[in-house]
Amino acid sequence: EMSETSERSKQNVAHGLAWSFYVGYLKIVLPQVKKSMEEFSRANPNLPACRKTWKLHILIPLSCDIYDDLEKADSNIQYVTDLTETTLARAGIKKRVYKHSLYAITDEENQLWHCAVEYATPLQTLYAMSQDECAAFSREERLEQAKLFYRTLEEILKGSKECADTYRLIAYEEPEEAENHFLSREIVWHLRQEHHEEISMLERSHPHSPSTALDSAELNLQISVSDLPQPLRTDGF
């Protein structure tokens, strides 16, 4: 009876998707991200190296609307190259390949920021379910499940020692009116926070340098638990 109630209320959908995403993908690839970024940095010494950005930036649009081509989502996001592949035998598949794409993000001052970025693919499942009559998944339920997916994945990754400091979750709600460069600004905001974190760490390593560490509460995205979407942050972007 409890199982049937859970199925009817769809309470287990986002929870299961988050765990599947972690166990079947993130736990495999995240420990390799820094090594791949370091190899790219050595091969491209002319590009600025901010080690705090050497992680996988995972986009979580709460609308679950995902672009297969990031360059079409925002013209300020340009593909650069693929990072070093990870090849494993997985579930009967010989030499299964896992890889990430590196992008150059142009900010409002025409400065380039390089990072590995991709969508959280399980959100495609939530979106497809809301479009399929058999799933009987409403738009409101999809939004709540997307929020639950984010919170669950965040908690899972926080408890994962092997994935520590290898990722950045970027959860956001798109504006009601379309903005051409909303996504690139959202990504750059996070890259700037990581850059500030690196500067703060360097300053803390010198006792005579004043600390400019940011309050962690300023860096954490807060997802509203109310029925209506709420702003994830109020930094002016």
C-alpha positions as a LaTeX table, in Angstrom:
\begin{tabular}{lrrr}
\hline
Residue & $x$ (\AA) & $y$ (\AA) & $z$ (\AA) \\
\hline
Glu1 & 0.00 & 0.00 & 0.00 \\
Met2 & 2.82 & 2.42 & 0.84 \\
Ser3 & 4.53 & 1.56 & $-2.44$ \\
Glu4 & 1.35 & 2.24 & $-4.41$ \\
Thr5 & 0.88 & 5.57 & $-2.62$ \\
Ser6 & 4.46 & 6.55 & $-3.44$ \\
Glu7 & 3.99 & 5.58 & $-7.07$ \\
Arg8 & 0.77 & 7.59 & $-7.37$ \\
Ser9 & 2.38 & 10.69 & $-5.84$ \\
Lys10 & 5.58 & 10.15 & $-7.88$ \\
Gln11 & 7.67 & 10.79 & $-4.78$ \\
Asn12 & 10.37 & 8.37 & $-5.86$ \\
Val13 & 10.98 & 9.62 & $-9.43$ \\
Ala14 & 13.48 & 12.43 & $-8.80$ \\
His15 & 15.13 & 10.55 & $-5.93$ \\
Gly16 & 15.79 & 7.53 & $-8.13$ \\
Leu17 & 17.01 & 9.66 & $-11.05$ \\
Ala18 & 19.48 & 11.50 & $-8.81$ \\
Trp19 & 20.95 & 8.30 & $-7.42$ \\
Ser20 & 21.15 & 6.74 & $-10.87$ \\
Phe21 & 22.92 & 9.82 & $-12.24$ \\
Tyr22 & 25.43 & 9.67 & $-9.40$ \\
Val23 & 26.13 & 5.93 & $-9.33$ \\
Gly24 & 25.96 & 5.34 & $-13.07$ \\
Tyr25 & 27.82 & 8.46 & $-14.23$ \\
Leu26 & 29.12 & 11.12 & $-11.83$ \\
Lys27 & 30.87 & 8.72 & $-9.46$ \\
Ile28 & 32.71 & 7.32 & $-12.49$ \\
Val29 & 33.71 & 10.52 & $-14.28$ \\
Leu30 & 34.11 & 13.22 & $-11.63$ \\
Pro31 & 37.32 & 11.84 & $-10.05$ \\
Gln32 & 38.96 & 12.18 & $-13.51$ \\
Val33 & 37.91 & 15.76 & $-14.27$ \\
Lys34 & 40.80 & 17.63 & $-12.62$ \\
Lys35 & 43.35 & 15.38 & $-14.33$ \\
Ser36 & 41.75 & 16.05 & $-17.71$ \\
Met37 & 41.68 & 19.80 & $-17.10$ \\
Glu38 & 45.30 & 19.75 & $-15.95$ \\
Glu39 & 46.33 & 17.97 & $-19.16$ \\
Phe40 & 44.46 & 20.58 & $-21.21$ \\
Ser41 & 46.11 & 23.41 & $-19.26$ \\
Arg42 & 49.59 & 21.98 & $-19.87$ \\
Ala43 & 48.85 & 21.67 & $-23.59$ \\
Asn44 & 47.52 & 25.26 & $-23.69$ \\
Pro45 & 49.83 & 27.31 & $-21.44$ \\
Asn46 & 48.67 & 30.56 & $-23.07$ \\
Leu47 & 45.23 & 30.25 & $-21.45$ \\
Pro48 & 44.70 & 31.54 & $-17.88$ \\
Ala49 & 44.67 & 28.69 & $-15.34$ \\
Cys50 & 42.17 & 29.02 & $-12.50$ \\
Arg51 & 42.31 & 25.68 & $-10.72$ \\
Lys52 & 39.06 & 26.32 & $-8.85$ \\
Thr53 & 37.21 & 26.12 & $-12.19$ \\
Trp54 & 38.76 & 22.73 & $-13.00$ \\
Lys55 & 35.57 & 20.85 & $-12.33$ \\
Leu56 & 32.46 & 19.69 & $-14.16$ \\
His57 & 29.77 & 22.38 & $-14.22$ \\
Ile58 & 26.38 & 20.66 & $-14.25$ \\
Leu59 & 23.44 & 22.69 & $-15.52$ \\
Ile60 & 20.09 & 22.05 & $-13.81$ \\
Pro61 & 17.32 & 24.09 & $-15.47$ \\
Leu62 & 14.22 & 23.68 & $-13.30$ \\
Ser63 & 12.09 & 23.82 & $-16.46$ \\
Cys64 & 13.88 & 20.58 & $-17.51$ \\
Asp65 & 14.19 & 22.13 & $-20.98$ \\
Ile66 & 17.57 & 20.96 & $-22.28$ \\
Tyr67 & 19.45 & 21.85 & $-25.46$ \\
Asp68 & 21.49 & 19.13 & $-27.11$ \\
Asp69 & 23.73 & 21.84 & $-28.56$ \\
Leu70 & 24.85 & 24.46 & $-26.02$ \\
Glu71 & 25.99 & 26.78 & $-28.81$ \\
Lys72 & 22.38 & 27.00 & $-30.00$ \\
Ala73 & 21.20 & 27.73 & $-26.47$ \\
Asp74 & 23.48 & 30.78 & $-26.24$ \\
Ser75 & 25.82 & 32.17 & $-28.90$ \\
Asn76 & 28.23 & 33.32 & $-26.17$ \\
Ile77 & 28.97 & 29.65 & $-25.45$ \\
Gln78 & 31.39 & 28.14 & $-27.95$ \\
Tyr79 & 32.71 & 24.58 & $-28.11$ \\
Val80 & 36.51 & 24.31 & $-27.83$ \\
Thr81 & 37.43 & 20.64 & $-27.62$ \\
Asp82 & 36.75 & 17.36 & $-25.82$ \\
Leu83 & 38.75 & 16.52 & $-22.73$ \\
Thr84 & 40.59 & 13.23 & $-22.24$ \\
Glu85 & 38.23 & 10.24 & $-22.46$ \\
Thr86 & 37.63 & 7.70 & $-19.69$ \\
Thr87 & 37.14 & 4.18 & $-21.09$ \\
Leu88 & 35.65 & 1.36 & $-19.01$ \\
Ala89 & 33.88 & $-1.97$ & $-19.42$ \\
Arg90 & 30.40 & $-1.20$ & $-18.12$ \\
Ala91 & 27.28 & $-3.40$ & $-17.89$ \\
Gly92 & 28.43 & $-5.67$ & $-20.70$ \\
Ile93 & 29.60 & $-2.83$ & $-22.93$ \\
Lys94 & 33.26 & $-3.16$ & $-23.86$ \\
Lys95 & 35.31 & 0.03 & $-23.87$ \\
Arg96 & 32.45 & 2.33 & $-22.97$ \\
Val97 & 33.59 & 5.92 & $-23.45$ \\
Tyr98 & 32.90 & 8.80 & $-21.07$ \\
Lys99 & 34.00 & 12.29 & $-22.01$ \\
His100 & 33.31 & 15.96 & $-21.38$ \\
Ser101 & 33.33 & 18.97 & $-23.67$ \\
Leu102 & 35.25 & 22.13 & $-22.91$ \\
Tyr103 & 33.62 & 25.46 & $-23.78$ \\
Ala104 & 34.69 & 29.09 & $-23.98$ \\
Ile105 & 32.13 & 31.40 & $-22.39$ \\
Thr106 & 32.16 & 35.08 & $-23.38$ \\
Asp107 & 31.07 & 37.52 & $-20.67$ \\
Glu108 & 29.61 & 41.03 & $-21.03$ \\
Glu109 & 33.14 & 42.48 & $-21.19$ \\
Asn110 & 34.16 & 40.09 & $-24.00$ \\
Gln111 & 36.44 & 38.18 & $-21.62$ \\
Leu112 & 36.71 & 34.43 & $-22.24$ \\
Trp113 & 36.14 & 31.87 & $-19.49$ \\
His114 & 36.95 & 28.21 & $-20.16$ \\
Cys115 & 35.13 & 25.40 & $-18.40$ \\
Ala116 & 33.73 & 21.90 & $-18.78$ \\
Val117 & 29.95 & 22.19 & $-18.76$ \\
Glu118 & 26.98 & 19.96 & $-19.53$ \\
Tyr119 & 23.34 & 19.46 & $-18.60$ \\
Ala120 & 22.14 & 16.96 & $-16.00$ \\
Thr121 & 20.75 & 14.47 & $-18.52$ \\
Pro122 & 18.11 & 12.89 & $-16.19$ \\
Leu123 & 16.12 & 16.11 & $-16.54$ \\
Gln124 & 15.35 & 14.99 & $-20.08$ \\
Thr125 & 13.46 & 12.07 & $-18.53$ \\
Leu126 & 11.40 & 14.40 & $-16.34$ \\
Tyr127 & 10.58 & 16.57 & $-19.34$ \\
Ala128 & 9.63 & 13.55 & $-21.48$ \\
Met129 & 7.38 & 12.23 & $-18.71$ \\
Ser130 & 5.52 & 15.53 & $-18.58$ \\
Gln131 & 4.89 & 15.22 & $-22.34$ \\
Asp132 & 3.73 & 11.60 & $-22.22$ \\
Glu133 & 0.08 & 10.87 & $-21.38$ \\
Cys134 & 1.01 & 7.48 & $-19.94$ \\
Ala135 & 3.14 & 9.12 & $-17.22$ \\
Ala136 & 0.38 & 11.60 & $-16.26$ \\
Phe137 & 3.06 & 14.03 & $-15.16$ \\
Ser138 & 1.89 & 17.65 & $-14.92$ \\
Arg139 & 4.05 & 20.73 & $-15.41$ \\
Glu140 & 3.74 & 21.56 & $-11.71$ \\
Glu141 & 4.81 & 18.05 & $-10.73$ \\
Arg142 & 7.75 & 18.33 & $-13.11$ \\
Leu143 & 8.91 & 21.54 & $-11.42$ \\
Glu144 & 8.69 & 20.00 & $-7.96$ \\
Gln145 & 10.53 & 16.89 & $-9.16$ \\
Ala146 & 13.28 & 19.05 & $-10.69$ \\
Lys147 & 13.73 & 20.81 & $-7.35$ \\
Leu148 & 13.78 & 17.47 & $-5.54$ \\
Phe149 & 16.31 & 16.11 & $-8.06$ \\
Tyr150 & 18.60 & 19.07 & $-7.36$ \\
Arg151 & 18.32 & 18.79 & $-3.57$ \\
Thr152 & 18.85 & 15.02 & $-3.63$ \\
Leu153 & 21.84 & 15.19 & $-5.97$ \\
Glu154 & 23.37 & 17.97 & $-3.88$ \\
Glu155 & 23.10 & 15.88 & $-0.71$ \\
Ile156 & 24.51 & 12.78 & $-2.42$ \\
Leu157 & 27.53 & 14.65 & $-3.79$ \\
Lys158 & 28.19 & 16.41 & $-0.49$ \\
Gly159 & 28.63 & 12.99 & 1.11 \\
Ser160 & 30.90 & 11.66 & $-1.65$ \\
Lys161 & 34.60 & 11.93 & $-0.73$ \\
Glu162 & 35.83 & 10.87 & $-4.18$ \\
Cys163 & 33.78 & 13.61 & $-5.86$ \\
Ala164 & 34.77 & 16.44 & $-3.51$ \\
Asp165 & 35.69 & 19.70 & $-5.30$ \\
Thr166 & 35.18 & 18.16 & $-8.75$ \\
Tyr167 & 31.77 & 19.61 & $-9.63$ \\
Arg168 & 29.56 & 22.70 & $-9.49$ \\
Leu169 & 25.78 & 22.40 & $-9.62$ \\
Ile170 & 24.19 & 25.31 & $-11.47$ \\
Ala171 & 20.45 & 25.27 & $-10.80$ \\
Tyr172 & 18.40 & 28.06 & $-12.30$ \\
Glu173 & 14.98 & 29.17 & $-13.47$ \\
Glu174 & 14.87 & 30.76 & $-16.88$ \\
Pro175 & 13.26 & 34.22 & $-17.13$ \\
Glu176 & 9.70 & 34.42 & $-18.40$ \\
Glu177 & 10.84 & 36.60 & $-21.28$ \\
Ala178 & 13.55 & 35.05 & $-23.44$ \\
Glu179 & 17.04 & 36.50 & $-22.99$ \\
Asn180 & 19.69 & 35.68 & $-25.59$ \\
His181 & 22.59 & 35.40 & $-23.15$ \\
Phe182 & 20.93 & 34.39 & $-19.91$ \\
Leu183 & 22.68 & 31.00 & $-19.76$ \\
Ser184 & 26.19 & 32.34 & $-20.42$ \\
Arg185 & 25.72 & 34.99 & $-17.72$ \\
Glu186 & 24.54 & 32.32 & $-15.29$ \\
Ile187 & 27.62 & 30.18 & $-15.95$ \\
Val188 & 30.02 & 33.12 & $-15.78$ \\
Trp189 & 28.55 & 34.15 & $-12.42$ \\
His190 & 29.56 & 30.78 & $-11.00$ \\
Leu191 & 32.99 & 30.88 & $-12.65$ \\
Arg192 & 33.62 & 34.27 & $-11.06$ \\
Gln193 & 32.66 & 32.90 & $-7.64$ \\
Glu194 & 35.13 & 30.05 & $-8.12$ \\
His195 & 37.79 & 32.53 & $-9.18$ \\
His196 & 37.15 & 34.57 & $-6.02$ \\
Glu197 & 37.40 & 31.37 & $-3.97$ \\
Glu198 & 40.83 & 30.67 & $-5.45$ \\
Ile199 & 42.03 & 34.20 & $-4.69$ \\
Ser200 & 40.72 & 33.90 & $-1.13$ \\
Met201 & 42.56 & 30.61 & $-0.64$ \\
Leu202 & 45.81 & 32.16 & $-1.87$ \\
Glu203 & 45.39 & 35.14 & 0.44 \\
Arg204 & 44.65 & 32.91 & 3.44 \\
Ser205 & 47.91 & 31.05 & 2.77 \\
His206 & 49.78 & 34.33 & 3.51 \\
Pro207 & 49.18 & 35.37 & 7.17 \\
His208 & 49.83 & 39.06 & 6.50 \\
Ser209 & 47.35 & 39.28 & 3.65 \\
Pro210 & 43.79 & 40.36 & 4.56 \\
Ser211 & 41.21 & 37.65 & 4.03 \\
Thr212 & 38.53 & 38.33 & 1.42 \\
Ala213 & 36.78 & 34.98 & 1.71 \\
Leu214 & 33.17 & 35.03 & 0.64 \\
Asp215 & 30.47 & 33.84 & 2.99 \\
Ser216 & 29.51 & 30.32 & 1.91 \\
Ala217 & 25.84 & 31.27 & 2.18 \\
Glu218 & 26.38 & 33.69 & $-0.70$ \\
Leu219 & 27.60 & 30.89 & $-2.93$ \\
Asn220 & 24.94 & 28.28 & $-2.22$ \\
Leu221 & 21.85 & 28.22 & $-4.43$ \\
Gln222 & 18.65 & 27.95 & $-2.45$ \\
Ile223 & 15.69 & 26.17 & $-4.00$ \\
Ser224 & 12.31 & 27.31 & $-2.78$ \\
Val225 & 10.03 & 24.71 & $-1.24$ \\
Ser226 & 6.92 & 26.77 & $-1.95$ \\
Asp227 & 4.55 & 26.00 & $-4.78$ \\
Leu228 & 5.63 & 29.07 & $-6.75$ \\
Pro229 & 9.14 & 29.44 & $-8.26$ \\
Gln230 & 11.33 & 31.86 & $-6.33$ \\
Pro231 & 14.55 & 33.63 & $-7.42$ \\
Leu232 & 17.60 & 31.46 & $-6.80$ \\
Arg233 & 19.76 & 34.52 & $-6.05$ \\
Thr234 & 19.61 & 38.29 & $-6.08$ \\
Asp235 & 22.99 & 39.36 & $-7.43$ \\
Gly236 & 21.57 & 41.45 & $-10.22$ \\
Phe237 & 22.10 & 39.01 & $-13.12$ \\
\hline
\end{tabular}
